Coordinates of C-alpha atoms and ligand atoms in Angstrom, one line a residue:
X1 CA 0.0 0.0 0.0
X2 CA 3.0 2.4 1.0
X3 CA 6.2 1.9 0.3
X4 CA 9.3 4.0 0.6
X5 CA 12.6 2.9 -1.3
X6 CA 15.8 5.0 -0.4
X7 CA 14.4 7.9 0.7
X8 CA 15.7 10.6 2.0
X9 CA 14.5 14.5 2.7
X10 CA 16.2 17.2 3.6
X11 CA 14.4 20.9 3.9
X12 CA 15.3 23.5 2.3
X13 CA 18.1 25.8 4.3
X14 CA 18.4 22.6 6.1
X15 CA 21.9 20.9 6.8
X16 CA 20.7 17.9 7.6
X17 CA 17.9 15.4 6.6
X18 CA 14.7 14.8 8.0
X19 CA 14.3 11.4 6.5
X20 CA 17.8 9.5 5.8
X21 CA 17.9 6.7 3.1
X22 CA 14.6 5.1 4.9
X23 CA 13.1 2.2 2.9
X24 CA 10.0 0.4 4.2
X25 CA 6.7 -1.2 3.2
X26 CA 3.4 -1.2 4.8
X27 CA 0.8 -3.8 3.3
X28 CA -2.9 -3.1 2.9
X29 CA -4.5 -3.6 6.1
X30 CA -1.9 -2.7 8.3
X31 CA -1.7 -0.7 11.7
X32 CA 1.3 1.0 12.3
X33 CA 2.7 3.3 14.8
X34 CA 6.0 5.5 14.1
X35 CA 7.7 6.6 17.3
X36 CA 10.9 8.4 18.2
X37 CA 11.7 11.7 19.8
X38 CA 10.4 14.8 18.7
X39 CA 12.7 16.2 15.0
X40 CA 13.1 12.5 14.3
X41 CA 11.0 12.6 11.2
X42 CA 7.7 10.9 12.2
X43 CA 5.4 14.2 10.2
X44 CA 8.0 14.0 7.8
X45 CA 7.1 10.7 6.8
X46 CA 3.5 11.3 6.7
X47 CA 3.6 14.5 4.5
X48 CA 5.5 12.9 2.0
X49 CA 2.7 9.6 1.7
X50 CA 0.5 12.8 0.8
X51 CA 2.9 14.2 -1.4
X52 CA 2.4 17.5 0.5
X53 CA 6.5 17.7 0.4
X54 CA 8.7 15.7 -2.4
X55 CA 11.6 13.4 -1.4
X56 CA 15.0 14.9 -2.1
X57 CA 16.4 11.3 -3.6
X58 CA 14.6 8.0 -3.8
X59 CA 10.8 7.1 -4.1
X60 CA 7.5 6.9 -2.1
X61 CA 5.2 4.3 -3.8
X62 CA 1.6 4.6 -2.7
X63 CA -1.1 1.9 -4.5
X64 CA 1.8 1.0 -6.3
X65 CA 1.9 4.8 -7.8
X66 CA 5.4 6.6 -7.9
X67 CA 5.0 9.9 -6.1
X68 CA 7.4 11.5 -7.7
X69 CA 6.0 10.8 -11.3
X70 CA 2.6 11.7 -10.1
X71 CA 1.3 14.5 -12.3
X72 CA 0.4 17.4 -10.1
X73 CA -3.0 17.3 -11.8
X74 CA -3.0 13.8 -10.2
X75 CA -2.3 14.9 -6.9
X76 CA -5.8 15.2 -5.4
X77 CA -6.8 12.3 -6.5
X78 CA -4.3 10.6 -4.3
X79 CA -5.4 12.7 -1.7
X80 CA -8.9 11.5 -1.9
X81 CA -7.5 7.9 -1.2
X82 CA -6.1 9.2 2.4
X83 CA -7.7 10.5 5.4
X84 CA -5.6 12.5 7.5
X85 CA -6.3 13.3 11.3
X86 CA -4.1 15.9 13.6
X87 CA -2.9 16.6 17.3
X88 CA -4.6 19.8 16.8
X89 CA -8.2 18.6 15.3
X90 CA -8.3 21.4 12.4
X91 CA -11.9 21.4 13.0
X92 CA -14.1 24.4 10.8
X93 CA -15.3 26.3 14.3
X94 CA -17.8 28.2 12.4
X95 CA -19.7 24.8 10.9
X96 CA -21.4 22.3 13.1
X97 CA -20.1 19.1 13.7
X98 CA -22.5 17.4 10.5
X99 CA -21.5 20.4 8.2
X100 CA -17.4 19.8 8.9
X101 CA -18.0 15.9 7.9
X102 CA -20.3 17.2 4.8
X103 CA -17.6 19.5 4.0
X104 CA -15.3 16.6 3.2
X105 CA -18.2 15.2 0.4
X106 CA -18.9 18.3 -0.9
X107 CA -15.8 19.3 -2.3
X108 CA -15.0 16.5 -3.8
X109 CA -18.6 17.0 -5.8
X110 CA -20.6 14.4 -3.8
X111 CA -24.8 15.6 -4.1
X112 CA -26.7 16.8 -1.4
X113 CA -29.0 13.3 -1.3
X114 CA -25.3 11.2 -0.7
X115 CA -23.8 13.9 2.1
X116 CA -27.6 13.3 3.8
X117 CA -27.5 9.8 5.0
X118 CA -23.6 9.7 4.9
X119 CA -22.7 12.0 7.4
X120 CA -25.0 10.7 9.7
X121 CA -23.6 7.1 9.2
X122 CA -19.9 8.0 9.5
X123 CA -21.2 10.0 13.0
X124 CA -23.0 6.8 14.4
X125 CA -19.4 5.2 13.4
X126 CA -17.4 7.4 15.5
X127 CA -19.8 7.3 18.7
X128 CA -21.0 10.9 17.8
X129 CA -24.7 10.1 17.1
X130 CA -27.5 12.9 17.1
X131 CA -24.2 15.4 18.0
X132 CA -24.7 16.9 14.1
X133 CA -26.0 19.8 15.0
X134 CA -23.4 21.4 17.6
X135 CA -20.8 23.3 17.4
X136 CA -17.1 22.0 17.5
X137 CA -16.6 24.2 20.6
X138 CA -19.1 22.6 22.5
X139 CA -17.6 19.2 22.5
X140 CA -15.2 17.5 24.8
X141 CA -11.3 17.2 22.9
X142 CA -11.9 13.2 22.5
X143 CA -15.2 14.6 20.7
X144 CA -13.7 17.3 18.5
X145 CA -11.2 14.2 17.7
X146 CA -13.6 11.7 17.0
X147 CA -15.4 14.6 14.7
X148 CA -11.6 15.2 13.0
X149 CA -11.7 11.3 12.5
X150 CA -15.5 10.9 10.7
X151 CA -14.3 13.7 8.6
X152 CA -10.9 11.9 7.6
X153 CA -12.9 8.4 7.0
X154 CA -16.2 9.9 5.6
X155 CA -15.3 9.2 1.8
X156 CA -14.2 5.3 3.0
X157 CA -10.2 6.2 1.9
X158 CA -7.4 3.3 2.1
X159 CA -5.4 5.0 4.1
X160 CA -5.9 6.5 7.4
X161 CA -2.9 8.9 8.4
X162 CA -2.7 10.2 12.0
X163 CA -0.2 12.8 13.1
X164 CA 0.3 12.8 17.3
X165 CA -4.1 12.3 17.2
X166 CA -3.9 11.8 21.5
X167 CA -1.5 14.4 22.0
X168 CA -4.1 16.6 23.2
X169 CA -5.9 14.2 25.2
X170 CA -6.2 12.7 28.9
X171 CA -5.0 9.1 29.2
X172 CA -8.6 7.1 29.1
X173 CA -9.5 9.6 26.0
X174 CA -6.4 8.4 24.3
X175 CA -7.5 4.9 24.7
X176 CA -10.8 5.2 23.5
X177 CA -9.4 7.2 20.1
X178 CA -7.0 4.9 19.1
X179 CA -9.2 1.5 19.8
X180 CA -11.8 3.6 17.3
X181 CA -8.7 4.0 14.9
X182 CA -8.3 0.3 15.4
X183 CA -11.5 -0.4 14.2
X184 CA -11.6 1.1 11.5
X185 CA -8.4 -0.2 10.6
X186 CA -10.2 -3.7 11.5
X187 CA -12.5 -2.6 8.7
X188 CA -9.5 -2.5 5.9
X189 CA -7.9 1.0 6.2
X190 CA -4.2 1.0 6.7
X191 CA -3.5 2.9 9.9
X192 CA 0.0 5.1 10.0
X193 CA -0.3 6.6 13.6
X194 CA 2.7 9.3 14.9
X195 CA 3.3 9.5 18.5
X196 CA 4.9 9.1 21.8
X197 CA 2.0 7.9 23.7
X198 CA 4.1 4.6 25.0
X199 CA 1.3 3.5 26.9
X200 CA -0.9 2.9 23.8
X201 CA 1.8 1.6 21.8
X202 CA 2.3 -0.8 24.7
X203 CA -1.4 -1.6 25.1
X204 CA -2.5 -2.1 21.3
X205 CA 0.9 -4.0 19.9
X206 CA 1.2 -3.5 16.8
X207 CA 4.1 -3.1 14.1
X208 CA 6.2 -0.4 16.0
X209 CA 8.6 1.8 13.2
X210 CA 10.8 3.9 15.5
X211 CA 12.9 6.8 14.0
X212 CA 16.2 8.7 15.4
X213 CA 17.3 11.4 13.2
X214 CA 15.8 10.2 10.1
X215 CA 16.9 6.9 10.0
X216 CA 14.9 3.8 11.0
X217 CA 16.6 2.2 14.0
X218 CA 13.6 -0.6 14.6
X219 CA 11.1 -2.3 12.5
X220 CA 9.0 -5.0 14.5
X221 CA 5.7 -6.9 14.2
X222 CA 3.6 -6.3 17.9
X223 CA 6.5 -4.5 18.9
X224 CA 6.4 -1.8 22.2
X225 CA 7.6 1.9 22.2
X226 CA 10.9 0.7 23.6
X227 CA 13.2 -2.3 22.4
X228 CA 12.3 -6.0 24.0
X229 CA 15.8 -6.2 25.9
Ligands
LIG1 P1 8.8 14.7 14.2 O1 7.5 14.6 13.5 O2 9.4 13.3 14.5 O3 8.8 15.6 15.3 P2 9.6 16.2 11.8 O4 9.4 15.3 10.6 O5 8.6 17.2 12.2 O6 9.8 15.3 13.1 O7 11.0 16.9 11.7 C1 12.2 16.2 11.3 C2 13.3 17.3 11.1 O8 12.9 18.1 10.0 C3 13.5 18.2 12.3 O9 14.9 18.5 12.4 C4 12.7 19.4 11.9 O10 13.3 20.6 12.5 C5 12.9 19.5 10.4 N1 11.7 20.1 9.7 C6 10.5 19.7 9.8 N2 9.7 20.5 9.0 C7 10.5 21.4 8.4 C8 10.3 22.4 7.5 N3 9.1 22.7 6.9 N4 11.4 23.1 7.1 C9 12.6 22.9 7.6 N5 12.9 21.9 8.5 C10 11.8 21.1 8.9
LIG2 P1 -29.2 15.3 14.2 O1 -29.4 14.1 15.1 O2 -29.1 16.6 14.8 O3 -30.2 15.3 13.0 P2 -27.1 13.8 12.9 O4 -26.1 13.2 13.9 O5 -28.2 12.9 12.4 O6 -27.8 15.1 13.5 O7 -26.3 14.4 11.7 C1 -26.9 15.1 10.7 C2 -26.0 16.3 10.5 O8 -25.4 16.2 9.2 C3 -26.8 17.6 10.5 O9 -26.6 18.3 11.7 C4 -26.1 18.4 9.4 O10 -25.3 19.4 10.0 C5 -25.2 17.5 8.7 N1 -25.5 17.5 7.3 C6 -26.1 16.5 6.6 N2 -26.2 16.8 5.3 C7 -25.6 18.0 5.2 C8 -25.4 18.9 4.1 N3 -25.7 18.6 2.8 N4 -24.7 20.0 4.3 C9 -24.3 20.3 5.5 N5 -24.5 19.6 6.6 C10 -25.2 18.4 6.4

């Protein structure tokens, strides 16, 4: 489903890279969490499955399309293929929780009769039944992330990308957002999930990809957010 081969990114103005010769592949299906201290690369990685940055040398495969040879023309129709969810929710405050889902459907062109019994559904999904009508800022954070999430899944992408998505929430909250990421991934999306939460990553064991400096220092099936000694 993703797959990097060589690569390596380095900013502009930058001296050294944010990504370092880093080849991987993640299969369809797949939950994986990429840990490693803050500046190790972990957004890097994720903004370069969206093509939001290109790689300085190598390539990032995604549904077995070469990023780099992607037309930009091409490029939000890859986009439509991932769902992406934030530390920082990125809700619209001025739409209600229903209208930030529908948002998602009605730019890519979906009609009014489609956004109507979708955004519902996708609400029931993420626990947020009959909450359509309020206002992002009078929801709990775990809420406003669970909204974030229905948003990123609404249009049923492969790939579910989440960027630190408990790093504004208590503990229990945490747990309750990433076993709703796990079922959803138990429903077919692949799951890439940045953070340094080590007790989820300890609780859920999954593939663990940790990162220092760019460079992949561990790759393990069920692994935990620090080596097995
Ligand atoms: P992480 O998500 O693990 O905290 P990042 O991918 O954000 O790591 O950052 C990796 C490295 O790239 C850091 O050294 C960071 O300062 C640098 N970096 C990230 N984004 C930019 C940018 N837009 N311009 C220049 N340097 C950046
Ligand atoms: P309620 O129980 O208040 O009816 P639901 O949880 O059933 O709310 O979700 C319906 C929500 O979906 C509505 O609040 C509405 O904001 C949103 N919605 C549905 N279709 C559209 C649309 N075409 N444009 C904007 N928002 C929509």
């Amino acid at each position: 489903m993703i797959r990097f081969e060589n690569v390596t990114k380095t900013y502009p103005r930058s001296t050294r890279p944010a990504l370092d010769d880093v080849s991987l592949e993640v299969e369809r299906g797949q939950f994986v969490f990429v840990v490693g201290p803050s500046g190790s690369g972990k957004s890097t990685m994720l903004r370069l499955v969206i093509r939001e940055e290109p790689t300085t040398s190598g390539s990032v495969l995604v549904a077995g399309h070469d990023l780099g040879l992607l037309a930009p023309r091409k490029v939000p129709r890859l986009r439509r293929q991932i769902g992406t969810v934030f530390q920082d929710f990125r809700l619209l405050p001025n739409k209600t929780v229903g209208q930030n889902v529908a948002f998602a459907l009605q730019v890519l062109g979906k009609p009014n009769r489609v956004i109507k019994h979708v955004v519902p559904e996708t609400l029931e999904l993420v626990g947020l039944e009959g909450k359509g009508r309020r206002m992002p800022h009078e929801l709990s954070g775990g809420e406003q992330q669970r909204v974030a999430i229905a948003r990123a899944v609404v249009n049923k992408p492969a790939i579910l990308l989440a960027d630190e998505p408990t790093g504004n929430l208590d503990p229990v909250t945490s747990l309750d957002i990433v076993r709703l990421l796990a079922s959803i991934n138990a429903n077919g999306t692949t799951v890439l999930m940045a953070t340094h939460d080590n007790v989820i990553v300890d609780e859920f064991r999954r593939r663990v990809i940790e990162l220092a400096d760019g460079k992949v220092m561990r790759d393990e099936a069920q692994g935990s957010y620090v080596p097995r000694p």
